[in-house]
XYZ file of C-alpha atoms in Angstrom:
734
model
C 46.415 69.904 104.550
C 49.734 68.374 103.099
C 51.668 70.773 105.501
C 49.669 69.749 108.484
C 50.263 66.020 107.751
C 54.172 66.748 107.523
C 53.988 68.417 110.890
C 52.126 65.450 112.392
C 54.553 62.857 111.092
C 57.563 64.969 112.343
C 56.064 64.995 115.806
C 55.424 61.179 115.643
C 58.906 60.540 114.813
C 60.399 63.087 117.441
C 58.332 61.938 120.313
C 57.351 58.484 119.385
C 53.572 59.039 119.363
C 51.102 58.675 116.643
C 49.592 61.883 115.253
C 46.210 61.050 116.887
C 47.955 60.700 120.329
C 49.643 63.948 119.898
C 46.264 65.481 119.806
C 45.242 63.779 122.867
C 42.270 62.189 120.965
C 41.845 58.379 119.832
C 39.260 57.444 117.355
C 37.254 54.096 117.961
C 39.078 52.448 115.108
C 42.506 53.407 116.371
C 41.721 51.952 119.874
C 40.525 48.779 118.403
C 43.935 48.293 116.459
C 45.878 49.210 119.592
C 43.965 46.424 121.575
C 44.562 43.835 118.895
C 48.249 44.535 118.754
C 50.597 41.678 119.754
C 52.065 42.259 123.375
C 55.516 40.761 122.526
C 57.785 39.620 119.741
C 59.084 36.054 118.925
C 62.578 35.279 119.511
C 63.227 34.966 115.780
C 62.130 38.633 115.366
C 63.722 39.878 118.381
C 65.754 42.967 117.551
C 64.501 43.245 114.078
C 62.195 45.975 112.695
C 58.811 44.598 111.631
C 58.069 45.710 108.023
C 54.557 46.547 107.237
C 52.810 44.100 104.954
C 51.332 45.567 101.652
C 47.659 46.492 101.823
C 45.651 46.688 98.606
C 44.198 50.067 98.380
C 40.643 50.718 96.934
C 40.621 53.331 94.112
C 39.560 56.868 95.582
C 36.317 57.903 94.215
C 36.632 61.700 94.134
C 32.905 62.196 93.046
C 31.750 61.404 96.658
C 32.572 63.188 99.779
C 34.047 61.171 102.541
C 31.622 59.937 105.070
C 31.807 61.426 108.663
C 34.054 59.370 110.947
C 33.016 58.300 114.459
C 33.252 60.866 117.117
C 36.615 60.915 118.798
C 36.947 60.010 122.518
C 38.487 62.944 124.524
C 41.174 62.096 127.087
C 43.063 64.374 129.352
C 44.746 64.025 132.696
C 42.526 63.932 135.925
C 42.875 67.129 137.903
C 43.976 67.025 141.433
C 41.382 68.143 144.034
C 41.252 68.912 147.675
C 39.275 71.137 149.971
C 40.661 73.307 152.867
C 38.924 73.404 156.202
C 37.400 76.695 155.471
C 35.558 75.255 152.432
C 37.669 76.518 149.667
C 37.788 73.890 146.814
C 41.015 73.662 145.072
C 41.851 72.069 141.614
C 45.312 71.573 140.258
C 45.968 71.054 136.550
C 49.917 70.657 136.107
C 51.505 71.895 132.907
C 55.105 71.799 132.602
C 55.475 73.245 129.231
C 56.351 76.731 130.411
C 57.668 77.887 133.720
C 54.407 79.857 134.462
C 51.791 79.604 137.073
C 48.195 80.887 137.198
C 45.586 81.146 140.016
C 41.874 81.433 139.124
C 39.526 82.037 141.949
C 35.763 82.053 141.292
C 32.906 83.012 143.783
C 29.659 81.224 143.515
C 26.937 83.006 145.273
C 23.304 83.947 144.233
C 22.922 87.102 142.217
C 22.468 89.936 144.571
C 19.885 92.701 144.026
C 21.806 95.922 144.961
C 18.930 98.462 144.822
C 19.622 102.135 145.697
C 23.563 101.374 145.621
C 23.598 99.577 142.473
C 27.313 99.251 141.215
C 28.613 98.421 144.911
C 29.627 94.833 143.621
C 31.601 96.546 140.778
C 33.371 98.950 143.195
C 34.069 96.264 145.576
C 35.582 94.050 143.029
C 38.075 96.806 142.096
C 38.907 97.655 145.813
C 40.127 94.098 146.278
C 43.572 95.007 144.599
C 43.759 98.574 146.097
C 45.660 97.904 149.204
C 45.831 95.787 152.381
C 46.246 96.446 156.067
C 50.036 96.632 155.569
C 50.159 97.988 151.965
C 48.773 101.187 150.451
C 47.532 101.109 146.936
C 50.914 102.358 145.713
C 52.895 99.828 147.853
C 50.604 96.919 146.591
C 51.018 98.045 142.996
C 54.798 98.001 143.384
C 54.534 94.369 144.827
C 52.654 93.353 141.862
C 55.135 94.890 139.498
C 58.208 93.253 141.289
C 56.583 89.854 140.687
C 55.863 90.558 137.067
C 52.242 89.545 138.106
C 49.167 89.830 135.899
C 46.344 90.477 138.298
C 42.688 91.341 137.639
C 39.921 91.409 140.338
C 36.093 91.524 140.283
C 33.259 90.780 142.488
C 33.186 87.292 140.996
C 36.763 86.376 140.360
C 40.352 86.946 140.952
C 43.066 86.045 138.268
C 46.827 86.089 138.863
C 49.600 84.889 136.558
C 53.369 84.997 136.992
C 56.589 82.996 136.562
C 56.447 79.726 138.531
C 59.685 80.682 140.498
C 57.598 83.427 142.050
C 54.758 81.087 143.086
C 55.137 81.491 146.843
C 55.169 85.378 146.964
C 52.198 85.222 144.609
C 50.269 82.994 146.955
C 51.428 85.468 149.689
C 50.127 88.432 147.968
C 46.776 86.928 147.208
C 46.555 85.810 150.674
C 47.108 89.343 151.866
C 44.397 90.491 149.495
C 41.853 88.271 150.818
C 42.704 87.795 154.445
C 43.863 91.188 155.380
C 41.822 93.570 153.231
C 41.620 97.225 153.991
C 39.472 99.425 151.873
C 40.349 103.201 151.877
C 38.075 106.047 151.349
C 40.423 107.820 148.864
C 40.291 104.720 146.516
C 36.493 104.508 146.833
C 36.294 108.132 145.820
C 38.494 107.454 142.918
C 36.478 104.488 141.695
C 33.260 106.249 141.985
C 34.520 109.068 139.937
C 35.985 106.621 137.371
C 32.655 104.915 137.024
C 30.796 108.286 136.911
C 32.911 109.134 133.911
C 32.248 105.857 132.337
C 28.562 106.471 132.631
C 28.981 109.766 130.823
C 30.646 107.878 128.070
C 27.726 105.505 127.907
C 25.346 108.365 127.322
C 26.800 108.932 123.919
C 27.537 105.297 122.972
C 24.586 103.565 121.160
C 25.766 100.089 121.967
C 26.046 100.916 125.703
C 22.681 102.440 125.638
C 21.052 99.474 123.978
C 22.605 96.949 126.701
C 21.426 99.244 129.539
C 17.774 99.503 128.278
C 17.645 95.813 127.278
C 18.712 94.678 130.718
C 16.238 96.820 132.424
C 13.269 96.025 130.373
C 13.961 92.329 129.682
C 14.479 91.312 133.355
C 12.944 94.187 135.078
C 14.533 97.001 137.330
C 13.925 94.848 140.355
C 15.855 91.805 139.166
C 19.749 91.621 139.716
C 20.140 91.236 135.936
C 17.863 94.222 135.253
C 19.259 96.879 137.528
C 21.681 99.362 136.160
C 24.115 101.757 137.619
C 23.179 105.310 137.789
C 24.928 108.544 138.949
C 22.819 108.842 142.073
C 23.382 105.293 143.090
C 27.169 105.399 142.531
C 27.352 108.648 144.631
C 25.377 106.838 147.376
C 27.962 104.158 147.997
C 29.746 104.228 151.175
C 32.900 102.453 152.261
C 30.885 100.426 154.750
C 28.628 99.216 151.851
C 31.545 97.804 150.125
C 32.953 96.201 153.301
C 29.655 94.619 153.984
C 29.261 93.193 150.512
C 32.907 91.643 150.842
C 32.086 90.150 154.223
C 28.770 88.669 153.179
C 29.702 87.289 149.820
C 33.450 86.979 149.037
C 33.985 84.003 151.285
C 36.179 80.875 150.873
C 33.251 78.443 151.429
C 31.566 79.649 148.192
C 34.868 79.740 146.116
C 36.732 77.563 143.797
C 40.475 77.869 143.101
C 41.992 76.462 139.901
C 45.825 76.178 139.938
C 47.488 75.715 136.408
C 51.006 75.486 135.491
C 54.392 74.378 136.382
C 53.784 73.019 139.917
C 53.243 69.784 141.589
C 50.497 68.583 144.129
C 52.604 68.568 147.185
C 53.762 72.008 146.659
C 50.406 73.341 145.509
C 48.679 71.775 148.523
C 51.262 73.157 151.081
C 50.938 76.641 149.605
C 47.045 76.759 149.687
C 47.056 75.530 153.303
C 49.793 77.866 154.336
C 48.450 81.030 152.777
C 44.691 80.446 152.427
C 43.682 78.473 155.461
C 43.389 81.627 157.555
C 40.733 82.999 155.239
C 37.650 82.499 157.515
C 34.478 80.967 156.252
C 31.094 82.531 157.086
C 27.510 81.689 155.985
C 26.636 83.285 152.599
C 23.163 84.677 152.383
C 20.860 82.893 149.837
C 19.061 85.075 147.525
C 15.765 84.195 145.786
C 14.532 85.859 142.758
C 11.307 85.340 140.740
C 11.776 84.595 136.848
C 11.203 87.637 134.743
C 7.876 87.878 133.083
C 7.992 86.551 129.540
C 7.366 89.066 126.707
C 3.803 89.005 125.212
C 3.856 89.755 121.547
C 6.574 91.878 119.807
C 7.346 94.908 121.719
C 9.201 97.651 119.841
C 11.230 100.046 122.085
C 13.111 103.034 120.580
C 15.720 105.176 122.246
C 15.981 108.479 120.443
C 19.444 109.758 119.275
C 18.642 112.688 117.044
C 22.175 112.935 115.666
C 22.626 109.290 114.762
C 22.926 108.106 111.329
C 22.931 104.416 112.227
C 20.598 102.268 114.461
C 21.711 99.737 117.110
C 19.411 96.726 117.069
C 18.802 94.089 119.836
C 16.080 91.490 119.680
C 15.858 89.273 122.781
C 13.972 87.028 124.918
C 14.694 85.197 128.196
C 15.519 81.455 128.095
C 15.671 78.661 130.563
C 19.104 76.965 129.752
C 21.078 75.760 132.674
C 24.679 74.820 132.620
C 25.144 71.123 132.015
C 21.663 70.653 130.718
C 21.405 68.144 127.858
C 20.032 71.093 125.768
C 23.179 73.133 125.935
C 25.058 71.227 123.158
C 22.153 71.127 120.579
C 21.124 74.865 121.252
C 24.825 75.759 120.500
C 24.665 74.076 117.209
C 21.548 75.968 116.471
C 22.783 79.318 117.492
C 26.086 78.806 115.501
C 24.022 77.911 112.349
C 21.940 81.251 112.988
C 24.257 83.731 114.203
C 28.057 82.900 114.141
C 30.427 84.907 112.002
C 29.530 84.190 108.308
C 26.354 82.317 109.374
C 22.627 82.931 108.335
C 22.070 86.268 109.762
C 25.451 87.534 108.592
C 24.853 86.289 105.075
C 21.356 87.755 104.888
C 21.793 91.201 106.417
C 25.372 91.924 104.985
C 26.047 89.741 102.012
C 22.507 89.678 100.443
C 21.015 93.106 101.488
C 24.120 95.221 102.364
C 22.438 96.564 105.524
C 25.222 96.246 107.971
C 28.823 95.201 108.512
C 27.821 92.207 110.468
C 24.656 90.603 111.960
C 24.914 87.970 114.726
C 23.084 86.045 117.616
C 24.012 84.835 121.121
C 22.648 82.410 123.477
C 23.634 82.418 127.187
C 23.179 79.714 129.690
C 22.590 80.547 133.303
C 21.436 78.890 136.597
C 18.905 81.540 137.112
C 17.763 82.794 133.755
C 19.467 83.046 130.365
C 19.051 85.059 127.189
C 18.833 84.688 123.515
C 19.546 87.855 121.493
C 20.140 88.816 117.890
C 21.902 92.155 117.145
C 23.419 94.297 114.459
C 24.121 97.976 113.629
C 22.364 99.185 110.501
C 21.747 102.580 108.555
C 18.782 104.459 109.885
C 16.987 104.190 106.457
C 16.899 100.420 106.342
C 16.252 99.892 110.299
C 12.682 98.470 109.690
C 13.754 96.294 106.657
C 16.654 94.915 108.834
C 14.355 93.982 111.675
C 12.121 92.152 109.008
C 15.032 90.189 107.754
C 15.984 89.295 111.411
C 12.537 87.999 111.935
C 12.585 86.039 108.561
C 15.654 84.215 109.731
C 14.462 83.729 113.330
C 11.345 82.031 111.940
C 13.082 80.073 109.241
C 15.283 78.263 111.595
C 12.147 77.392 113.688
C 9.986 76.387 110.819
C 12.270 74.387 108.365
C 14.879 71.663 108.940
C 18.478 72.647 108.496
C 19.899 71.132 105.356
C 22.283 68.180 106.135
C 25.335 69.813 104.430
C 24.854 73.088 106.377
C 24.387 71.142 109.616
C 27.580 68.949 109.057
C 29.637 71.968 108.342
C 28.798 73.452 111.716
C 29.300 70.171 113.468
C 32.817 70.027 112.018
C 33.542 73.657 112.959
C 32.427 73.181 116.662
C 34.294 69.934 116.714
C 37.451 71.589 115.813
C 37.119 74.648 117.964
C 36.412 72.365 121.069
C 39.336 70.350 120.400
C 41.585 73.283 120.006
C 40.465 74.780 123.194
C 41.780 71.742 125.050
C 45.259 72.928 124.189
C 44.862 75.444 127.012
C 45.193 73.822 130.422
C 43.033 76.766 131.733
C 40.103 75.375 129.877
C 40.533 71.950 131.487
C 40.548 73.641 134.909
C 37.337 75.406 134.141
C 35.760 72.250 133.204
C 36.435 70.774 136.595
C 35.062 73.871 138.331
C 31.821 73.845 136.127
C 31.276 70.305 136.830
C 31.393 70.761 140.550
C 29.826 73.998 140.625
C 26.807 73.088 138.642
C 26.589 69.498 139.801
C 27.349 68.320 136.132
C 28.107 64.874 135.210
C 31.794 63.931 135.573
C 31.547 62.773 131.851
C 29.904 65.885 130.580
C 32.925 67.369 128.839
C 34.638 64.008 128.047
C 31.479 63.001 125.951
C 31.302 66.458 124.324
C 32.149 65.281 120.928
C 29.930 62.227 121.006
C 26.884 64.377 122.053
C 27.820 66.922 119.427
C 27.982 64.248 116.638
C 24.571 63.076 117.553
C 22.837 66.323 117.007
C 20.587 66.143 114.074
C 18.286 68.608 111.960
C 15.340 67.671 114.176
C 17.089 68.514 117.399
C 18.153 71.835 115.994
C 14.634 72.745 115.133
C 13.476 71.578 118.619
C 16.059 73.807 120.213
C 14.951 76.837 117.950
C 11.541 76.503 118.682
C 12.293 76.520 122.429
C 15.006 79.130 122.682
C 13.923 81.624 120.103
C 10.584 83.426 120.439
C 10.146 85.894 117.434
C 6.551 86.316 118.243
C 7.084 87.303 122.051
C 10.220 89.261 122.030
C 11.714 92.582 122.943
C 13.049 94.673 120.057
C 15.409 97.661 121.200
C 16.384 100.230 118.468
C 18.725 103.104 119.296
C 18.817 105.621 116.599
C 17.322 108.643 115.065
C 13.656 108.388 116.269
C 12.042 110.743 113.836
C 13.451 108.528 110.985
C 13.120 105.051 112.374
C 10.024 105.219 114.716
C 7.142 105.637 112.235
C 8.406 102.843 109.947
C 8.809 100.379 112.973
C 5.198 100.693 114.040
C 3.886 98.105 111.621
C 6.220 95.454 113.196
C 4.860 96.022 116.816
C 2.094 93.654 117.940
C 0.062 96.567 119.157
C 1.053 99.006 116.349
C 2.629 101.384 118.701
C 6.253 102.382 119.593
C 7.440 102.800 123.234
C 10.008 105.541 123.748
C 12.671 105.256 126.301
C 15.754 107.322 127.422
C 19.259 105.907 128.032
C 18.468 104.953 131.529
C 15.565 102.666 130.582
C 12.988 105.340 131.773
C 9.965 106.517 129.754
C 10.549 109.302 127.262
C 8.484 111.448 125.035
C 7.814 110.524 121.364
C 10.253 112.779 119.419
C 8.065 112.547 116.504
C 5.307 114.287 118.466
C 7.807 117.087 119.766
C 7.471 120.234 117.866
C 9.202 123.578 117.942
C 7.062 126.605 118.957
C 5.844 128.310 115.828
C 7.892 131.362 116.537
C 11.341 129.590 116.776
C 13.470 130.267 113.849
C 17.119 129.700 113.161
C 17.934 133.458 113.903
C 15.717 133.328 117.056
C 17.791 130.440 118.334
C 21.017 131.985 117.634
C 19.963 135.437 118.987
C 18.631 133.795 122.172
C 21.925 132.176 122.762
C 23.824 135.480 122.178
C 21.682 137.469 124.568
C 21.829 134.512 127.168
C 25.752 134.888 127.031
C 25.891 138.396 127.407
C 24.629 140.156 124.245
C 26.195 141.164 120.902
C 27.102 144.557 122.084
C 29.414 143.099 124.932
C 30.762 140.452 122.548
C 31.658 143.081 120.042
C 33.979 144.763 122.571
C 35.999 141.590 123.019
C 39.089 141.825 120.710
C 40.871 139.016 122.212
C 40.353 135.909 124.430
C 42.404 133.558 126.269
C 41.135 130.415 128.075
C 42.884 127.711 129.903
C 41.313 124.382 130.590
C 42.517 121.298 132.336
C 41.511 117.689 132.293
C 42.809 114.186 133.216
C 42.934 111.470 130.791
C 44.072 107.885 131.960
C 46.075 109.208 134.739
C 47.748 111.977 132.523
C 47.185 115.611 133.271
C 46.084 117.529 130.065
C 46.151 121.272 129.751
C 44.203 122.672 126.911
C 45.360 126.207 126.297
C 43.046 128.108 123.867
C 43.961 131.618 122.537
C 41.479 133.422 120.344
C 41.767 136.961 118.759
C 39.157 138.477 116.552
C 41.258 141.441 115.070
C 43.240 140.316 112.984
C 41.365 137.015 112.838
C 43.688 134.267 114.295
C 43.294 131.407 116.809
C 45.663 128.887 118.336
C 44.577 125.775 120.302
C 47.365 123.807 121.987
C 46.782 120.570 123.893
C 49.738 120.031 126.427
C 50.478 116.899 128.511
C 51.584 117.545 132.196
C 51.717 121.282 131.319
C 54.863 121.094 129.031
C 54.839 118.454 126.346
C 52.733 119.714 123.368
C 50.471 116.892 122.173
C 48.725 118.920 119.361
C 48.059 122.361 118.124
C 45.634 123.988 115.563
C 46.663 127.282 114.211
C 44.437 129.692 111.958
C 46.032 132.708 110.710
C 46.165 134.704 107.494
C 43.168 132.638 106.061
C 44.980 129.355 106.544
C 44.518 126.351 108.886
C 47.484 124.298 110.101
C 47.127 121.211 112.213
C 50.023 119.612 113.912
C 50.330 116.599 116.295
C 53.088 114.186 117.421
C 52.306 112.233 114.303
C 53.029 115.245 112.012
C 51.102 117.817 110.193
C 47.761 117.315 108.614
C 46.247 119.058 105.789
C 42.791 120.744 105.943
C 40.131 121.140 103.217
C 38.493 124.435 102.185
C 35.368 123.737 104.465
C 37.305 123.059 107.513
C 39.340 126.253 107.138
C 36.211 128.209 106.523
C 34.556 126.809 109.676
C 37.763 127.424 111.682
C 37.493 131.070 110.523
C 34.124 131.230 112.295
C 35.181 129.334 115.422
C 38.237 131.619 115.790
C 35.687 134.279 117.028
C 34.823 134.721 120.664
C 31.208 134.182 119.860
C 30.865 132.433 116.447
C 27.021 132.386 116.605
C 27.173 136.280 115.756
C 28.752 135.414 112.474
C 26.726 132.396 111.970
C 23.695 134.439 111.340
C 25.218 136.355 108.418
C 27.637 133.820 107.104
C 26.037 130.440 107.197
C 25.361 130.614 103.552
C 22.378 128.177 103.681
C 24.769 125.484 105.279
C 23.220 125.888 108.778
C 19.522 124.972 108.951
C 16.991 124.647 111.705
C 16.880 120.899 112.084
C 13.982 120.428 114.582
C 13.319 119.648 118.254
C 15.029 117.345 120.529
C 14.730 116.418 124.203
C 18.096 116.643 126.184
C 18.156 116.264 129.891
C 14.438 116.246 129.858
C 14.590 119.908 128.338
C 13.267 121.024 124.978
C 15.996 121.960 122.557
C 16.334 123.309 119.105
C 18.824 121.568 116.768
C 20.777 123.384 114.205
C 22.391 121.323 111.557
C 25.573 122.190 109.560
C 26.175 119.844 106.528
C 29.646 119.857 104.825
C 30.131 119.157 101.190
C 32.166 115.898 102.088
C 28.988 114.667 103.976
C 30.357 115.314 107.513
C 27.823 116.984 109.835
C 27.604 118.974 112.870
C 24.466 119.385 115.022
C 24.125 122.061 117.792
C 21.601 121.802 120.494
C 20.264 124.789 122.177
C 18.068 124.737 125.346
C 15.070 126.814 124.436
C 14.435 127.747 128.282
C 17.841 129.118 128.975
C 18.888 129.863 125.402
C 22.306 128.160 126.154
C 24.058 125.716 123.941
C 24.093 122.237 125.756
C 25.647 119.904 123.025
C 27.474 119.528 119.730
C 27.619 116.384 117.859
C 30.099 115.933 114.954
C 29.864 112.957 112.609
C 32.375 111.944 110.107
C 33.317 108.770 108.076
C 36.613 107.110 109.017
C 38.958 105.442 106.382
C 37.004 102.173 106.951
C 33.846 103.987 105.899
C 32.244 103.633 109.259
C 30.543 106.533 110.897
C 32.232 107.916 113.914
C 30.840 110.625 116.361
C 32.334 113.095 118.721
C 29.852 114.592 121.228
C 30.630 117.766 123.253
C 28.470 118.703 126.234
C 28.622 122.178 127.673
C 27.376 122.970 131.207
C 28.145 125.189 134.356
C 28.043 128.700 132.464
C 29.473 131.401 134.503
C 30.460 135.061 134.091
C 33.979 135.522 132.913
C 33.815 139.386 132.986
C 31.753 142.166 131.566
C 28.644 139.886 132.049
C 29.969 137.435 129.360
C 29.071 133.601 130.063
C 31.160 130.611 129.150
C 30.650 127.017 130.067
C 33.108 125.983 132.805
C 32.507 122.404 132.146
C 33.035 120.732 128.825
C 32.581 116.862 128.395
C 34.070 115.371 125.183
C 33.241 111.802 124.206
C 35.394 110.312 121.375
C 34.431 106.689 120.931
C 35.244 104.996 124.199
C 37.206 107.872 125.524
C 35.464 110.307 127.768
C 37.309 113.688 128.796
C 36.029 116.246 131.099
C 37.631 119.670 130.733
C 37.163 122.308 133.507
C 37.758 125.893 132.676
C 40.570 127.235 134.966
C 41.128 130.661 133.458
C 39.334 133.005 131.111
C 40.899 136.587 130.059
C 39.152 139.154 128.294
C 41.206 141.264 125.910
C 44.716 140.216 126.962
C 47.619 141.696 125.106
C 48.474 139.111 122.495
C 51.386 139.545 119.843
C 52.020 137.857 116.486
C 54.491 135.525 118.400
C 51.579 134.110 120.367
C 50.204 132.565 117.249
C 52.848 130.202 116.034
C 53.042 126.405 116.519
């Protein structure tokens, strides 16, 4: 606090302003003093410095907290505004502190139900920056790089930022994007493939699964907020669909442009008229959507992830909270008390009970329909207990008044964060767009702090009762169904659990799925061995070499895997662009060596023993004899709507591997590895196997392998498989 005071005094002396003026805020008392100050000086005092008169100070009573001061009045410069003949509304917020300029374009059209081509808006938003009539994607990217331009596009907005000296070519490039678009089939195919890859990643990401299922069930599949992208829908998108979406909705007459930075009104107005007037306006189709049906009772939905050790929890209900509504500010206070960082949910579920690393809530405002949600990720074993604590806190803020000290602390916090946000001119520009877009009062943001100061405990409770519906809500839990499902039944209003898959479609109850009585650990392994060629054929394989290729973030990866059974040795090498070695794992003479660009990593006894088995062309043959009780039949699971047997391998250090075998085909379809990172959090790597083909002698191997590691998704394709190649000792070195 002392250091802050010194800074404010320094700025006051340097710039001739009071500390309060430096912040752009004036209190009522400071304004009164300014109005009562003399407008001039007497001739006798002319040229002299007026010395302050001594003021008697009252003793400071440190036993009492200072009373809250009157809410300050916010003042900032008015934005310049004009409108082009095509209906584009422009706001200018000058900021001469840095030689930079930014352009923020926002489209305002009714939410669109995309139906069988859900995802077309996402693809269209990306295509905006993928070339124009006169520039290919590569040429357009080069132009962006030459300008040092930061550029992002979507179906709802465009943002561009660069040095102000490049402002005219930036306008020129944006004009070319918007007025001379040309979408290309090659770019559409690339974006569809990229989104399909993202979908594969989402299949193994519990947070993504929870979001997909929550959206579909809360809003309904026939609501624009409830439809989700699917592989079938993405593959159905044609170039004409994207062009039609662009021509119907991405028009200037439903757009707002905010210009922020080192530029004056005359220049900005000239540039907008020169470069954006040719963008033709057109009627934008209106969309009407019924409000989603409200939840009736507590509805518990579980998405089964049989390999998971944690559960992702979402508790949600829809709300009617419109931008600019008088309820926005008090409801924000309520939600901050409940679910901000280090707030009630956090304190209860993390600090008091130790169920999670963090528990939070959010409240979204929307002109169509908003949403309240509470969320966390907890251990499977405490999922039902965590949901009970969520309900306890949701009911507590509805049923009891917030203590004044807790309320005042949150008001102070929101006051400070709002004031700090005003330092960013982009925030001010957003205020002006919001005010016009949502028909808000011109004084809405200027009176924000006064409205905030007027929120009391009664108003907080009123908002809690309106926005939070713990007795009529949707509860999504993504975790190990067999472990969490039975305990959650007691919390459901009907006493039953609804099971869904990652696409938000009905699924079977995993607790009711049983393996056939004749299925054993040995039978599963033997069925796999037989399905891939048989033990006799595999015994004739003395060595094996496979080459797989993949692309990761534009880089070509070659995975070269060499295996030899006699003598037991294996080498796995990952190369970049066919030459640069990224990493290699070598097992030889009973030792495991791992090298990467970061250096060599040691391996424990169990890893080495496991690698000894994986070094074999068909490890399952040895698993039968050498599992030593570590490999066990874990139960049944449904993967891709097929009944699978799960085999679990547990290491002494707590890490696990689960292998899933399709009981119809006998083939392995997935392996999930879990391990704890340095921070103690559980990490999962999921490997999916498909497209089994004969590589010779009747032996089958998967030709497509998908590996999910956190947000990264890599698809490997088998390029070459060689049986019994002539390998030497020199083939097994890093």
